[in-house]
Short mmCIF file of C-alpha atoms in Angstrom, two decimals:
data_model
loop_
_atom_site.label_atom_id
_atom_site.label_comp_id
_atom_site.label_asym_id
_atom_site.label_seq_id
_atom_site.Cartn_x
_atom_site.Cartn_y
_atom_site.Cartn_z
CA MET A 18 8.89 17.58 -3.86
CA THR A 19 10.36 20.01 -6.33
CA LEU A 20 14.04 19.69 -7.19
CA GLU A 21 15.85 22.92 -8.02
CA ILE A 22 19.34 22.93 -9.49
CA ARG A 23 21.45 26.06 -9.12
CA ARG A 24 25.03 27.11 -9.59
CA ALA A 25 26.87 27.00 -6.31
CA ALA A 26 28.08 30.21 -4.70
CA PRO A 27 31.17 30.75 -2.54
CA ASP A 28 29.06 30.51 0.62
CA ASP A 29 28.31 26.88 -0.36
CA ALA A 30 32.02 25.98 -0.15
CA ASP A 31 31.96 24.60 3.41
CA ALA A 32 29.02 22.30 2.68
CA ILE A 33 30.62 21.11 -0.57
CA ALA A 34 33.87 20.36 1.28
CA ARG A 35 31.97 18.37 3.94
CA TRP A 36 30.15 16.41 1.24
CA ASN A 37 33.45 15.65 -0.51
CA ILE A 38 34.86 14.34 2.75
CA ALA A 39 31.78 12.14 3.22
CA MET A 40 31.88 10.89 -0.39
CA ALA A 41 35.57 9.96 -0.21
CA TRP A 42 34.94 7.97 2.97
CA GLU A 43 31.78 6.25 1.68
CA THR A 44 33.19 5.26 -1.69
CA GLU A 45 36.87 4.61 -0.97
CA GLU A 46 37.28 4.72 2.83
CA LYS A 47 39.69 7.56 2.16
CA ARG A 48 40.10 10.36 4.68
CA LEU A 49 40.49 13.80 3.11
CA ASP A 50 42.31 16.58 4.91
CA PRO A 51 39.62 19.22 5.67
CA GLU A 52 42.12 22.06 5.16
CA ILE A 53 43.20 20.83 1.72
CA ILE A 54 39.69 20.01 0.46
CA GLY A 55 38.46 23.36 1.76
CA ARG A 56 41.16 25.19 -0.19
CA GLY A 57 40.48 22.99 -3.22
CA VAL A 58 36.77 23.79 -3.26
CA ARG A 59 37.34 27.52 -2.77
CA ALA A 60 39.91 27.50 -5.61
CA VAL A 61 37.13 26.61 -8.07
CA PHE A 62 35.23 29.76 -7.09
CA GLU A 63 38.40 31.86 -7.24
CA GLU A 64 39.33 30.69 -10.77
CA PRO A 65 36.27 29.95 -12.95
CA ARG A 66 38.36 28.31 -15.70
CA ARG A 67 38.69 25.36 -13.30
CA GLY A 68 34.97 24.63 -13.52
CA PHE A 69 31.86 25.13 -11.45
CA TYR A 70 29.70 23.41 -8.86
CA LEU A 71 25.99 22.77 -8.99
CA ILE A 72 23.77 22.38 -5.94
CA ALA A 73 20.52 20.43 -5.86
CA GLU A 74 17.85 21.69 -3.46
CA ARG A 75 14.53 20.26 -2.38
CA GLU A 76 12.18 22.63 -0.62
CA GLY A 77 15.09 25.08 -0.23
CA VAL A 78 17.38 22.55 1.46
CA ALA A 79 20.63 21.56 -0.26
CA VAL A 80 20.66 17.79 -0.81
CA GLY A 81 23.45 17.25 -3.33
CA CYS A 82 26.22 18.68 -5.43
CA LEU A 83 28.58 17.98 -8.26
CA LEU A 84 31.59 19.61 -9.88
CA VAL A 85 32.08 20.16 -13.61
CA THR A 86 35.60 20.58 -14.98
CA TYR A 87 36.76 20.90 -18.57
CA GLU A 88 39.09 18.88 -20.79
CA TRP A 89 40.05 20.20 -24.22
CA SER A 90 39.95 17.62 -27.02
CA ASP A 91 42.03 18.52 -30.04
CA TRP A 92 40.63 15.42 -31.79
CA ARG A 93 37.12 16.83 -31.55
CA CYS A 94 37.98 20.53 -31.34
CA GLY A 95 35.86 21.03 -28.27
CA ASP A 96 35.55 20.57 -24.53
CA PHE A 97 34.52 17.46 -22.68
CA TRP A 98 32.73 18.31 -19.47
CA TRP A 99 33.86 16.05 -16.62
CA VAL A 100 31.33 15.38 -13.87
CA GLN A 101 33.17 14.98 -10.57
CA SER A 102 32.72 15.14 -6.81
CA VAL A 103 29.13 13.90 -6.99
CA TYR A 104 27.37 13.67 -3.66
CA VAL A 105 23.75 13.18 -2.68
CA ALA A 106 22.82 13.33 1.00
CA PRO A 107 21.76 9.89 2.32
CA GLU A 108 18.20 11.02 3.06
CA ALA A 109 17.77 12.16 -0.56
CA ARG A 110 19.21 9.14 -2.35
CA ARG A 111 17.22 7.06 -4.83
CA ALA A 112 14.84 9.99 -5.32
CA GLY A 113 16.09 11.39 -8.64
CA VAL A 114 18.51 13.98 -7.27
CA PHE A 115 21.49 12.85 -9.34
CA ARG A 116 19.25 12.27 -12.36
CA GLY A 117 18.09 15.89 -12.08
CA MET A 118 21.62 17.24 -11.71
CA TYR A 119 22.81 15.14 -14.65
CA ALA A 120 19.98 16.35 -16.90
CA HIS A 121 20.80 19.93 -15.93
CA VAL A 122 24.52 19.50 -16.68
CA LYS A 123 23.78 17.75 -19.97
CA ALA A 124 21.54 20.61 -21.10
CA MET A 125 24.16 23.18 -20.05
CA ALA A 126 26.90 21.27 -21.90
CA GLU A 127 24.81 20.99 -25.05
CA GLY A 128 24.03 24.70 -24.88
CA ALA A 129 27.72 25.53 -24.48
CA GLY A 130 28.77 23.38 -27.44
CA ALA A 131 30.62 20.74 -25.41
CA VAL A 132 31.53 17.58 -27.32
CA GLY A 133 30.60 15.17 -24.53
CA LEU A 134 30.23 14.38 -20.86
CA ARG A 135 32.62 12.14 -18.97
CA LEU A 136 33.02 10.88 -15.45
CA TYR A 137 35.00 8.26 -13.66
CA VAL A 138 33.73 5.76 -11.14
CA GLU A 139 35.36 3.32 -8.73
CA LEU A 140 35.62 -0.16 -10.23
CA GLU A 141 33.69 -1.69 -7.32
CA ASN A 142 30.88 0.88 -7.29
CA ALA A 143 28.31 -1.20 -9.17
CA ARG A 144 25.37 0.93 -8.01
CA ALA A 145 26.85 4.11 -9.48
CA GLN A 146 27.80 2.29 -12.68
CA ALA A 147 24.21 1.08 -13.07
CA THR A 148 22.95 4.62 -12.49
CA TYR A 149 25.22 6.05 -15.18
CA ALA A 150 24.30 3.32 -17.66
CA GLY A 151 20.62 3.97 -16.91
CA LEU A 152 21.14 7.58 -17.96
CA GLY A 153 22.47 6.47 -21.34
CA MET A 154 26.17 6.82 -20.58
CA GLU A 155 28.46 4.14 -21.98
CA ARG A 156 31.57 2.60 -20.47
CA CYS A 157 34.67 3.85 -22.29
CA HIS A 158 37.48 1.72 -23.60
CA TYR A 159 40.17 3.71 -21.77
CA PHE A 160 41.99 2.88 -18.56
CA MET A 161 42.98 5.76 -16.31
CA TYR A 162 46.59 6.13 -15.12
CA GLU A 163 47.91 8.56 -12.55
CA ALA A 164 51.29 9.79 -11.34
CA ALA A 165 51.21 11.68 -8.05
CA LEU A 166 53.55 14.65 -7.93
CA GLU A 167 55.03 16.31 -4.88
CA ALA A 168 53.43 19.69 -4.30
#
């Protein structure tokens, strides 16, 4: 089966939001508010500086997605591309869908002059960690900290 990777369009927003809801539950048993995630996904399309989504399709059927956002590095005078909100439909897993999306993003980032690719992964998600290592990514020496702010 042929895998096609394309930039997502605004009419993909509902599917992307549903996949984000599924991913949050599968990986963290976290329930996302459909209204908030829906607005969050649409906000990427409304303001391109936030990033972009890619959709993977097999035989014309969407089977996965990911989000790319940007982080400026003054140390390297360039952008890191962050790979986020990765989801592959259960029926398409272990069939090279993420590998294809990753290769596509990597080529895009190289073409755009990005200084690197980054992503974060749950500490307990050994399968994802093995996948990323298998693609040549290396574990960083940074810990991530977060402070939630009232909106």
